[in-house]
mmCIF file with all atom_site columns, C-alpha atoms in Angstrom:
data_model
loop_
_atom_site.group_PDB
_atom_site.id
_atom_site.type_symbol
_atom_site.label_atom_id
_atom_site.label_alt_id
_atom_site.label_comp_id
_atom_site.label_asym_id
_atom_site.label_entity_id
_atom_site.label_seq_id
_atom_site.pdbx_PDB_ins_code
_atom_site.Cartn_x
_atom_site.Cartn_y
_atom_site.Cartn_z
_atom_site.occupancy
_atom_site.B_iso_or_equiv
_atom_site.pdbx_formal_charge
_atom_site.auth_seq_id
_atom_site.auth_comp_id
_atom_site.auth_asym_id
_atom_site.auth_atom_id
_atom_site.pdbx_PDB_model_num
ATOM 1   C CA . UNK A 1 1   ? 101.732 50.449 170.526 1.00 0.00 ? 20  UNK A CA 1
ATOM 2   C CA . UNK A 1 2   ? 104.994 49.376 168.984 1.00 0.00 ? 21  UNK A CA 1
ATOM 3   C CA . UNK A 1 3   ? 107.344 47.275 172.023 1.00 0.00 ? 22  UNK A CA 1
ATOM 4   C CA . UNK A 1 4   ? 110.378 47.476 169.580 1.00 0.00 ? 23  UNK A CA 1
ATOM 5   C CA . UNK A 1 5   ? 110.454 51.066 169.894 1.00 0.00 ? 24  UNK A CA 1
ATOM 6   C CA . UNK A 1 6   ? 113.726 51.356 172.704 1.00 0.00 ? 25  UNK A CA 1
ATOM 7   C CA . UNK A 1 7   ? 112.963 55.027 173.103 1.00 0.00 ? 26  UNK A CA 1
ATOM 8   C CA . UNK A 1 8   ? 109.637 54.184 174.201 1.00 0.00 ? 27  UNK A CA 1
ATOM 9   C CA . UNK A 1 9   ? 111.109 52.103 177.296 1.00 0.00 ? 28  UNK A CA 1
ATOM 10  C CA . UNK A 1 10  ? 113.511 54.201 178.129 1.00 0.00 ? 29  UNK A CA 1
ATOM 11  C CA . UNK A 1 11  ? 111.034 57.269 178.243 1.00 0.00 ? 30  UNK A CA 1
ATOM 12  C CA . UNK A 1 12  ? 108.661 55.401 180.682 1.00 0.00 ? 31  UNK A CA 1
ATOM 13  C CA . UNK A 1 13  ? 112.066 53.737 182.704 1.00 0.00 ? 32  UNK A CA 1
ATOM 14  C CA . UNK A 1 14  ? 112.867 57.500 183.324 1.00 0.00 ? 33  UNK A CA 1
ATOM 15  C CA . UNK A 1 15  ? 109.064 58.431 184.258 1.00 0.00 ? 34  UNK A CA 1
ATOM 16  C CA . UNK A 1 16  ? 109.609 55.054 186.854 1.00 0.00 ? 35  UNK A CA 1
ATOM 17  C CA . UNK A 1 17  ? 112.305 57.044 188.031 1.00 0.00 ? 36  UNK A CA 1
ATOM 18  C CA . UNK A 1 18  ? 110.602 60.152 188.841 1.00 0.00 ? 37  UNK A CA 1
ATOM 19  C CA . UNK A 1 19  ? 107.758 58.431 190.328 1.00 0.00 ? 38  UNK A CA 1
ATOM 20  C CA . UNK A 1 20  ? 110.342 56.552 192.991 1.00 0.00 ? 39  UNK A CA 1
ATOM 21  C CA . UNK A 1 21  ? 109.193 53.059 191.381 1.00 0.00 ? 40  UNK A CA 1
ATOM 22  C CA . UNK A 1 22  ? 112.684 52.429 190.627 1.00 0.00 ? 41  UNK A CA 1
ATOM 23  C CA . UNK A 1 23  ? 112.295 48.575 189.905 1.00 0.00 ? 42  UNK A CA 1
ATOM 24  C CA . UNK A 1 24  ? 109.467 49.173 187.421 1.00 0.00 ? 43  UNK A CA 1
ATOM 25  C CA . UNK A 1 25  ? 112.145 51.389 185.934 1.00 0.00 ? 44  UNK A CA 1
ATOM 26  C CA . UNK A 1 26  ? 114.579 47.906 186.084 1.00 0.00 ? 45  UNK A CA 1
ATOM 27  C CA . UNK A 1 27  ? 111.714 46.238 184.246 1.00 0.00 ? 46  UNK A CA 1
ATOM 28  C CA . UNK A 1 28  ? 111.561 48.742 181.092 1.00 0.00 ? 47  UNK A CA 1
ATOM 29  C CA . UNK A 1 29  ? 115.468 49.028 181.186 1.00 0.00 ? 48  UNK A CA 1
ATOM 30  C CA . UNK A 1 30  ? 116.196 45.376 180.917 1.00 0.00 ? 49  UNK A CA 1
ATOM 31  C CA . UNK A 1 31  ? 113.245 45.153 177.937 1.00 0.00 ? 50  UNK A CA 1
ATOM 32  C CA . UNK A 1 32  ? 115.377 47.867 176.125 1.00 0.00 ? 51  UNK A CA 1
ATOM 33  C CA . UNK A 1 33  ? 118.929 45.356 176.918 1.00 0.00 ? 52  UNK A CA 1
ATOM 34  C CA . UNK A 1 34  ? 116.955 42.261 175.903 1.00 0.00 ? 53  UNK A CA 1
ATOM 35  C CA . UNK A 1 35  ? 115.987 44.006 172.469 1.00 0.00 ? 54  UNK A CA 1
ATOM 36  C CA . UNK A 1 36  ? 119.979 44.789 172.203 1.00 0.00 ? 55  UNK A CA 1
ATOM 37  C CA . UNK A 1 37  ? 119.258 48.436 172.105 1.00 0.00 ? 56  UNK A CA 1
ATOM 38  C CA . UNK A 1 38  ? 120.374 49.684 175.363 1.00 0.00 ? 57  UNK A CA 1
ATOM 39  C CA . UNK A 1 39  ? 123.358 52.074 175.888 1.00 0.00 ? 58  UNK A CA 1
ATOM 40  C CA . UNK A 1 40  ? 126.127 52.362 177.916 1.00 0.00 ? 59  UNK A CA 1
ATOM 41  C CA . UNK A 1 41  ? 124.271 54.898 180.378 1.00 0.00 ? 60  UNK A CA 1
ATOM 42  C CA . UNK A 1 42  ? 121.142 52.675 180.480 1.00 0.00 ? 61  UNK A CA 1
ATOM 43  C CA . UNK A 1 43  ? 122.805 50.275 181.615 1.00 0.00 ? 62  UNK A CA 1
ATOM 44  C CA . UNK A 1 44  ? 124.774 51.861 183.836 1.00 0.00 ? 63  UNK A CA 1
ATOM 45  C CA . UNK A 1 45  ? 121.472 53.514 185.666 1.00 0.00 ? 64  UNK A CA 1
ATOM 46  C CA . UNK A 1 46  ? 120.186 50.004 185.661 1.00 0.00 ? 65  UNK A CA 1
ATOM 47  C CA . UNK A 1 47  ? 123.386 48.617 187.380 1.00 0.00 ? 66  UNK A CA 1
ATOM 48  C CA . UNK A 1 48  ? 122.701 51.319 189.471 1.00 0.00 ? 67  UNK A CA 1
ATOM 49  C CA . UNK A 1 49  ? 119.157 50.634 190.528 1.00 0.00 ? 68  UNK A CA 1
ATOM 50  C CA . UNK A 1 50  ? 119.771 47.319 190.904 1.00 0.00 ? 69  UNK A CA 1
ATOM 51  C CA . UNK A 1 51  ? 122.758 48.411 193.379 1.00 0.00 ? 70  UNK A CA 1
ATOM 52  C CA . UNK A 1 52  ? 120.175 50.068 195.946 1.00 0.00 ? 71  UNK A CA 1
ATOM 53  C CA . UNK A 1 53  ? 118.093 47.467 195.606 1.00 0.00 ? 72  UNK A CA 1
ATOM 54  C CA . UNK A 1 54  ? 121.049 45.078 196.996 1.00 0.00 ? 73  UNK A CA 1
ATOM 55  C CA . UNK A 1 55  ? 121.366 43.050 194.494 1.00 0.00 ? 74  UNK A CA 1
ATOM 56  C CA . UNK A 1 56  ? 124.654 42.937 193.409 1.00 0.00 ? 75  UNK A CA 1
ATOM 57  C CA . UNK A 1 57  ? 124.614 40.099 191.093 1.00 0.00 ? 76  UNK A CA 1
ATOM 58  C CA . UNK A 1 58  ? 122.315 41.378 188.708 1.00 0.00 ? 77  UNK A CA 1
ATOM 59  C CA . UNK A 1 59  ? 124.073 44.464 189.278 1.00 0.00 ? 78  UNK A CA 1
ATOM 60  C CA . UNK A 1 60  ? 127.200 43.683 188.286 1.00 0.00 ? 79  UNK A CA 1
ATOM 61  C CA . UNK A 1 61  ? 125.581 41.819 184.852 1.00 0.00 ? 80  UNK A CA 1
ATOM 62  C CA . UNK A 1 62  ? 124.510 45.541 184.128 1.00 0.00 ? 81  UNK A CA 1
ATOM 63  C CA . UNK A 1 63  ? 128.074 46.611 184.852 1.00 0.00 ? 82  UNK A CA 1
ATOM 64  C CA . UNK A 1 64  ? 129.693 44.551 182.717 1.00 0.00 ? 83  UNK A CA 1
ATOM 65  C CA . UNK A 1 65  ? 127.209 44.345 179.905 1.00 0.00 ? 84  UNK A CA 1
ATOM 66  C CA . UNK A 1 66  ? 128.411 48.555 179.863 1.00 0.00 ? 85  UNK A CA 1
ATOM 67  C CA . UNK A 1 67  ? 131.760 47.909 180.210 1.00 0.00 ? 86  UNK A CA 1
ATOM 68  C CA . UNK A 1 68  ? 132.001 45.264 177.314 1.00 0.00 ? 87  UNK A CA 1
ATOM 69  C CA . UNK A 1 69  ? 129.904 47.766 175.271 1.00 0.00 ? 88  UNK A CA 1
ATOM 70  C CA . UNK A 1 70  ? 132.138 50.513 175.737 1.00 0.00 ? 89  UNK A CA 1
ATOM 71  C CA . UNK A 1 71  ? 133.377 50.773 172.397 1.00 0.00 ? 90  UNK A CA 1
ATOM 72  C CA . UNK A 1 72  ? 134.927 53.989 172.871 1.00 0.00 ? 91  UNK A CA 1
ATOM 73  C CA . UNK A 1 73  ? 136.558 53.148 175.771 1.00 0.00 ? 92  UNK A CA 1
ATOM 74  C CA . UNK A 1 74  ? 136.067 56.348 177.437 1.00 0.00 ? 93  UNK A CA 1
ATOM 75  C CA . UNK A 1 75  ? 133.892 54.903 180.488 1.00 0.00 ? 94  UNK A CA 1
ATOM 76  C CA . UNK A 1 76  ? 136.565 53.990 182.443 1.00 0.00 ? 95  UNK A CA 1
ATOM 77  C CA . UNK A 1 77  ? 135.207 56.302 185.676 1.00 0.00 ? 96  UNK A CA 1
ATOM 78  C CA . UNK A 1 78  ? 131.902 54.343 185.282 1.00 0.00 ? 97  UNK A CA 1
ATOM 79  C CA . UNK A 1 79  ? 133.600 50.831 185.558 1.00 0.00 ? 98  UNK A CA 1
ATOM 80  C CA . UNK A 1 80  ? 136.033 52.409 188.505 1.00 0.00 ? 99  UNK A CA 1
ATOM 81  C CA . UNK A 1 81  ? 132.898 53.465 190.155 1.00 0.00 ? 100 UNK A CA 1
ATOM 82  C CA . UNK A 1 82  ? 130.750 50.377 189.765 1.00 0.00 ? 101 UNK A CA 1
ATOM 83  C CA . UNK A 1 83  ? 134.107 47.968 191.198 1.00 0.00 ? 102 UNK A CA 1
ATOM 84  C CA . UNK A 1 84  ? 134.725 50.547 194.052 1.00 0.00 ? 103 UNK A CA 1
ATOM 85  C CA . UNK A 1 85  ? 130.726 50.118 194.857 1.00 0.00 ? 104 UNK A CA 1
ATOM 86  C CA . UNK A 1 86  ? 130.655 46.332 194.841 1.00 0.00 ? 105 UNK A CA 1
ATOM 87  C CA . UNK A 1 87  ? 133.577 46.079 196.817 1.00 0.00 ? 106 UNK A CA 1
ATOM 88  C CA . UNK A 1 88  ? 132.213 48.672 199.476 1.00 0.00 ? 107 UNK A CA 1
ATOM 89  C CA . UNK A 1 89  ? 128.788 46.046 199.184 1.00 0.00 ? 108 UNK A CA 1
ATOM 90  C CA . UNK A 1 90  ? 131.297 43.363 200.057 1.00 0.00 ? 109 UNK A CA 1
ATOM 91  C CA . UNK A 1 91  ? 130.529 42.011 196.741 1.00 0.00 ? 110 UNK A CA 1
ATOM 92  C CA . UNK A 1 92  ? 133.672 40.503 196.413 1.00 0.00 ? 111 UNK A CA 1
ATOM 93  C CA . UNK A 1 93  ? 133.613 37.833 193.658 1.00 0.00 ? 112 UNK A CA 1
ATOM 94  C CA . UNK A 1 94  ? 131.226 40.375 191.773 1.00 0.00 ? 113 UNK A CA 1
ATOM 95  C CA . UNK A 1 95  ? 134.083 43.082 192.160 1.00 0.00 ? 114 UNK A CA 1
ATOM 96  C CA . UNK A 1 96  ? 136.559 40.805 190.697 1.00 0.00 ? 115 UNK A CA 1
ATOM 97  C CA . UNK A 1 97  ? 134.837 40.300 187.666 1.00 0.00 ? 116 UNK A CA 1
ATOM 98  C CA . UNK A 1 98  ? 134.763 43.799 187.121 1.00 0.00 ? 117 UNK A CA 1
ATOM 99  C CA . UNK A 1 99  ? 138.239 44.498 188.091 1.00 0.00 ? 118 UNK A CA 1
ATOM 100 C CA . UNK A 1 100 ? 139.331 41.993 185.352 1.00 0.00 ? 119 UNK A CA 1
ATOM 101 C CA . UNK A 1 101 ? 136.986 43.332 182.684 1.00 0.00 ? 120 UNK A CA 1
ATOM 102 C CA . UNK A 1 102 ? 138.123 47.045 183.629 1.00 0.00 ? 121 UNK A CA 1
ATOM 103 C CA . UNK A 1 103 ? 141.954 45.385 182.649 1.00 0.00 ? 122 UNK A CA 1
ATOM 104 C CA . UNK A 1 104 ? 140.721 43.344 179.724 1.00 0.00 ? 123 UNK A CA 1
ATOM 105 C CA . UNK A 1 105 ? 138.955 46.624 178.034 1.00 0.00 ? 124 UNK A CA 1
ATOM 106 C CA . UNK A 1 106 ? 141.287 49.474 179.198 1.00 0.00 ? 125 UNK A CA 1
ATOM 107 C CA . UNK A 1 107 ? 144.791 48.728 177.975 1.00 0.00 ? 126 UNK A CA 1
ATOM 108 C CA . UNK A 1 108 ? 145.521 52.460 178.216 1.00 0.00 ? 127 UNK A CA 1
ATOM 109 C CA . UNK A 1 109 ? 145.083 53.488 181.461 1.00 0.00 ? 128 UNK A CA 1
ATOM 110 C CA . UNK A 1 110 ? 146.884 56.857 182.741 1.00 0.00 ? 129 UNK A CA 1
ATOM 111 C CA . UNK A 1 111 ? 149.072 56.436 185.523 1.00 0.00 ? 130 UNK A CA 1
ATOM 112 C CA . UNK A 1 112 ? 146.483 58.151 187.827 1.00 0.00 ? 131 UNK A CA 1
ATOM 113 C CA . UNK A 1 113 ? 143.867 55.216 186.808 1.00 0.00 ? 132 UNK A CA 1
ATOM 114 C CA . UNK A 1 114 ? 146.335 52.253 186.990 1.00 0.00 ? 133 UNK A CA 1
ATOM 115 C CA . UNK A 1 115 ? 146.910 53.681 190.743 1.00 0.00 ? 134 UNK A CA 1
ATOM 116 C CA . UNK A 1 116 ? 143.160 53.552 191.232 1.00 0.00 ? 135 UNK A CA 1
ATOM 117 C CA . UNK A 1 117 ? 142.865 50.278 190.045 1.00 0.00 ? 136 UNK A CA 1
ATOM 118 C CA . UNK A 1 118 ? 145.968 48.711 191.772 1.00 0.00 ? 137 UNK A CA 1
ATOM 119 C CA . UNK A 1 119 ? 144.186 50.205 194.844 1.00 0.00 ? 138 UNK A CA 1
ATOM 120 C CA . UNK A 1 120 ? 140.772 48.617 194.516 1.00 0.00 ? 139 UNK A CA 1
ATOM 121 C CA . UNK A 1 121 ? 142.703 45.499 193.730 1.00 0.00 ? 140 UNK A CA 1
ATOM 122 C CA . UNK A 1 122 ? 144.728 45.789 196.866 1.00 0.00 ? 141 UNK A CA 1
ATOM 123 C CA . UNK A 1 123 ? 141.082 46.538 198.958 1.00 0.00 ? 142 UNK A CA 1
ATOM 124 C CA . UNK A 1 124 ? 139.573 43.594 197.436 1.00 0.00 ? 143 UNK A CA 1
ATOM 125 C CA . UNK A 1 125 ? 142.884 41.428 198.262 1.00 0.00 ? 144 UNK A CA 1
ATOM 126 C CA . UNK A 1 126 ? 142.737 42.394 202.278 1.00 0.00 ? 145 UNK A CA 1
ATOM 127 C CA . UNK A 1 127 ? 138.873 41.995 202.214 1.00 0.00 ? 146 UNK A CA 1
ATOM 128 C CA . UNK A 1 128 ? 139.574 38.374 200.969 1.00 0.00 ? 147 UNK A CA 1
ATOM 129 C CA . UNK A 1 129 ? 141.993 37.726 203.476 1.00 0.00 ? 148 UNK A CA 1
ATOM 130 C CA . UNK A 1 130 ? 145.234 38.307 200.850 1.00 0.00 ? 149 UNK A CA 1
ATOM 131 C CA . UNK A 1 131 ? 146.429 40.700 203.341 1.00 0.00 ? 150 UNK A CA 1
ATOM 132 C CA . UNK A 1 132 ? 150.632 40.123 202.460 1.00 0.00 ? 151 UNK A CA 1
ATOM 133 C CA . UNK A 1 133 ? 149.868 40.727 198.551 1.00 0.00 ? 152 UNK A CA 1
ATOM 134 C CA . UNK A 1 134 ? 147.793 44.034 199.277 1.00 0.00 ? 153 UNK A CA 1
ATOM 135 C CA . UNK A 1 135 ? 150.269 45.075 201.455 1.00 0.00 ? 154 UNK A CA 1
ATOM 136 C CA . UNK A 1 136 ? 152.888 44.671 198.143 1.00 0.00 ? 155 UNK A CA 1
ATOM 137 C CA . UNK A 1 137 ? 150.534 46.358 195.843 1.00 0.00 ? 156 UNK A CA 1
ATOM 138 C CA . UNK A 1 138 ? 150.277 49.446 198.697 1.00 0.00 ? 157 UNK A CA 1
ATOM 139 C CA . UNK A 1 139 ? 153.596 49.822 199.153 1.00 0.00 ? 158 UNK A CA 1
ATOM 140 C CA . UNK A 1 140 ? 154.397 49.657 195.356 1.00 0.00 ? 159 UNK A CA 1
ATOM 141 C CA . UNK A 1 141 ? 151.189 52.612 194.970 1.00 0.00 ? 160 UNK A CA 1
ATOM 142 C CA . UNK A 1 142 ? 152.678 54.447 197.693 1.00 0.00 ? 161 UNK A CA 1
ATOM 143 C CA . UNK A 1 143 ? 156.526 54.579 196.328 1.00 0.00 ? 162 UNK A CA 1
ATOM 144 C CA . UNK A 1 144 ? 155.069 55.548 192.676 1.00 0.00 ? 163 UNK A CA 1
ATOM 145 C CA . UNK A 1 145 ? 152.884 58.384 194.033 1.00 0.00 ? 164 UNK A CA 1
ATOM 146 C CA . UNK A 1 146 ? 152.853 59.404 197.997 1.00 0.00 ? 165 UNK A CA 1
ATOM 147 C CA . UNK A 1 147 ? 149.858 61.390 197.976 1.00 0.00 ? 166 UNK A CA 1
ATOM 148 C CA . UNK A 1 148 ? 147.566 58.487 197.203 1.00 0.00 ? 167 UNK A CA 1
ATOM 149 C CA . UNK A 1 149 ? 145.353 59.104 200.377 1.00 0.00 ? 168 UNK A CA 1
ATOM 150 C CA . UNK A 1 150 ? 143.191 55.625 200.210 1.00 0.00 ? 169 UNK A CA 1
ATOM 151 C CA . UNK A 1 151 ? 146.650 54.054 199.526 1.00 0.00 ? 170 UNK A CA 1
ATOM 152 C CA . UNK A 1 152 ? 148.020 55.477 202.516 1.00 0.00 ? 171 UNK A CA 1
ATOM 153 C CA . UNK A 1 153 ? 145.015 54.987 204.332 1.00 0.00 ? 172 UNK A CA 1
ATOM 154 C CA . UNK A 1 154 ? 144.452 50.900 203.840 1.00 0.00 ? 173 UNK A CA 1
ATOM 155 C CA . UNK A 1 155 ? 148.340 50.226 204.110 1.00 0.00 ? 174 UNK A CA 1
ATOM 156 C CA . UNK A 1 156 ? 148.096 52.311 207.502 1.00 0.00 ? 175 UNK A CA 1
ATOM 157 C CA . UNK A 1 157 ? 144.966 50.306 208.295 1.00 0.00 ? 176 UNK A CA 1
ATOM 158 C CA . UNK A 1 158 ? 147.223 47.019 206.932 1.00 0.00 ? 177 UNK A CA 1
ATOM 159 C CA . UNK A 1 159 ? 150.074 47.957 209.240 1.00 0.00 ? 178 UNK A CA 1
ATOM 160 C CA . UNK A 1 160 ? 147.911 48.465 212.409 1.00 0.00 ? 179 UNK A CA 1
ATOM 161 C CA . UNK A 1 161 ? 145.923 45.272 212.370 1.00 0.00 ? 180 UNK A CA 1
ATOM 162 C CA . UNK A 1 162 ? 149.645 43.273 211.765 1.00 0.00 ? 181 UNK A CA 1
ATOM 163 C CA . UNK A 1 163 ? 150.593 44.627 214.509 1.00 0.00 ? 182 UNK A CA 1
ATOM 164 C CA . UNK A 1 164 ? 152.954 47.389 213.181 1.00 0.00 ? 183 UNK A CA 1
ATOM 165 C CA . UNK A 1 165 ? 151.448 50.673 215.110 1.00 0.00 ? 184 UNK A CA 1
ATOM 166 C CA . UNK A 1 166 ? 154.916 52.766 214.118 1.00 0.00 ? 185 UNK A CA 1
ATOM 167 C CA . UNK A 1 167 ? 154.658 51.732 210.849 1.00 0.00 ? 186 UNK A CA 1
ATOM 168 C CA . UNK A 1 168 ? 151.058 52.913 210.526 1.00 0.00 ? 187 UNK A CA 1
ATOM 169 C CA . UNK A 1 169 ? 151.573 56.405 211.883 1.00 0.00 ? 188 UNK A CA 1
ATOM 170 C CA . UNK A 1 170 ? 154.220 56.531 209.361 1.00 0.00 ? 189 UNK A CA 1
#
């Protein structure tokens, strides 16, 4: 009766949702984005959907749409979350992009979340083939904080495929 009505959508999106017609549920969520009304956890559950559907790319639109409208800045976990995804998706190039928006929007990170970053940034690098420049970036994690355990995990995993089997026990 009224399409403008965002809460509308996003009521039927979430009835999608508990009907397992989670593409229907895309549908109603993008309406709600296109009428600029859609917030940050809209359009993270749409990245979401979008992510079991496999497709990335209009995945990581919803991603960073969230990111950029994270005026608060307190949805850094969410953009952690949706790079660590894409990158596990071997969604490279789409993991970049939100690696570099995660940068460009969180100038503040804690310690703890600059180490989680430099580490997706290191698993991206050795998924590309940078393998020398993660292997910098996990050594530099590991000497600010040894207890990292993906840290120490992918520069074990670095060590052994270079050949270095002492190194990776280590």
């Amino acid at each position: 009766a009224n399409p403008e009505d965002a809460n509308a959508w996003l009521f039927q999106a979430n009835a999608f949702i508990g009907l397992d017609e989670p593409m229907k549920a895309a549908v109603n969520l993008e309406t709600v984005r296109m009428l600029g009304k859609a917030r940050t956890s809209s359009l993270v559950l749409l990245g979401d959907i979008y992510m079991n559907a496999g497709a990335t790319d209009l995945a990581r639109s919803a991603y960073l749409d969230a990111i950029e409208r994270d005026e608060s800045g307190t949805q850094f976990e969410t953009a952690y979350r949706a790079a660590d995804l894409l990158i596990r998706s071997r969604a490279y190039d789409d993991a970049g992009k939100i690696l570099a928006s995660i940068r460009r929007r969180y100038k503040s990170l804690t310690q703890d979340q600059e180490l989680e970053v430099l580490t997706l940034e290191a698993k991206l690098a050795r998924a590309q083939g940078r393998d020398k420049e993660a292997a910098r970036t996990l050594e530099s994690i590991v000497q600010r904080d040894g207890t990292r355990g993906d840290a120490l995990l992918e520069l074990a995993s670095y060590y052994q495929s270079s050949g270095q089997p002492e190194k990776a026990l280590l």
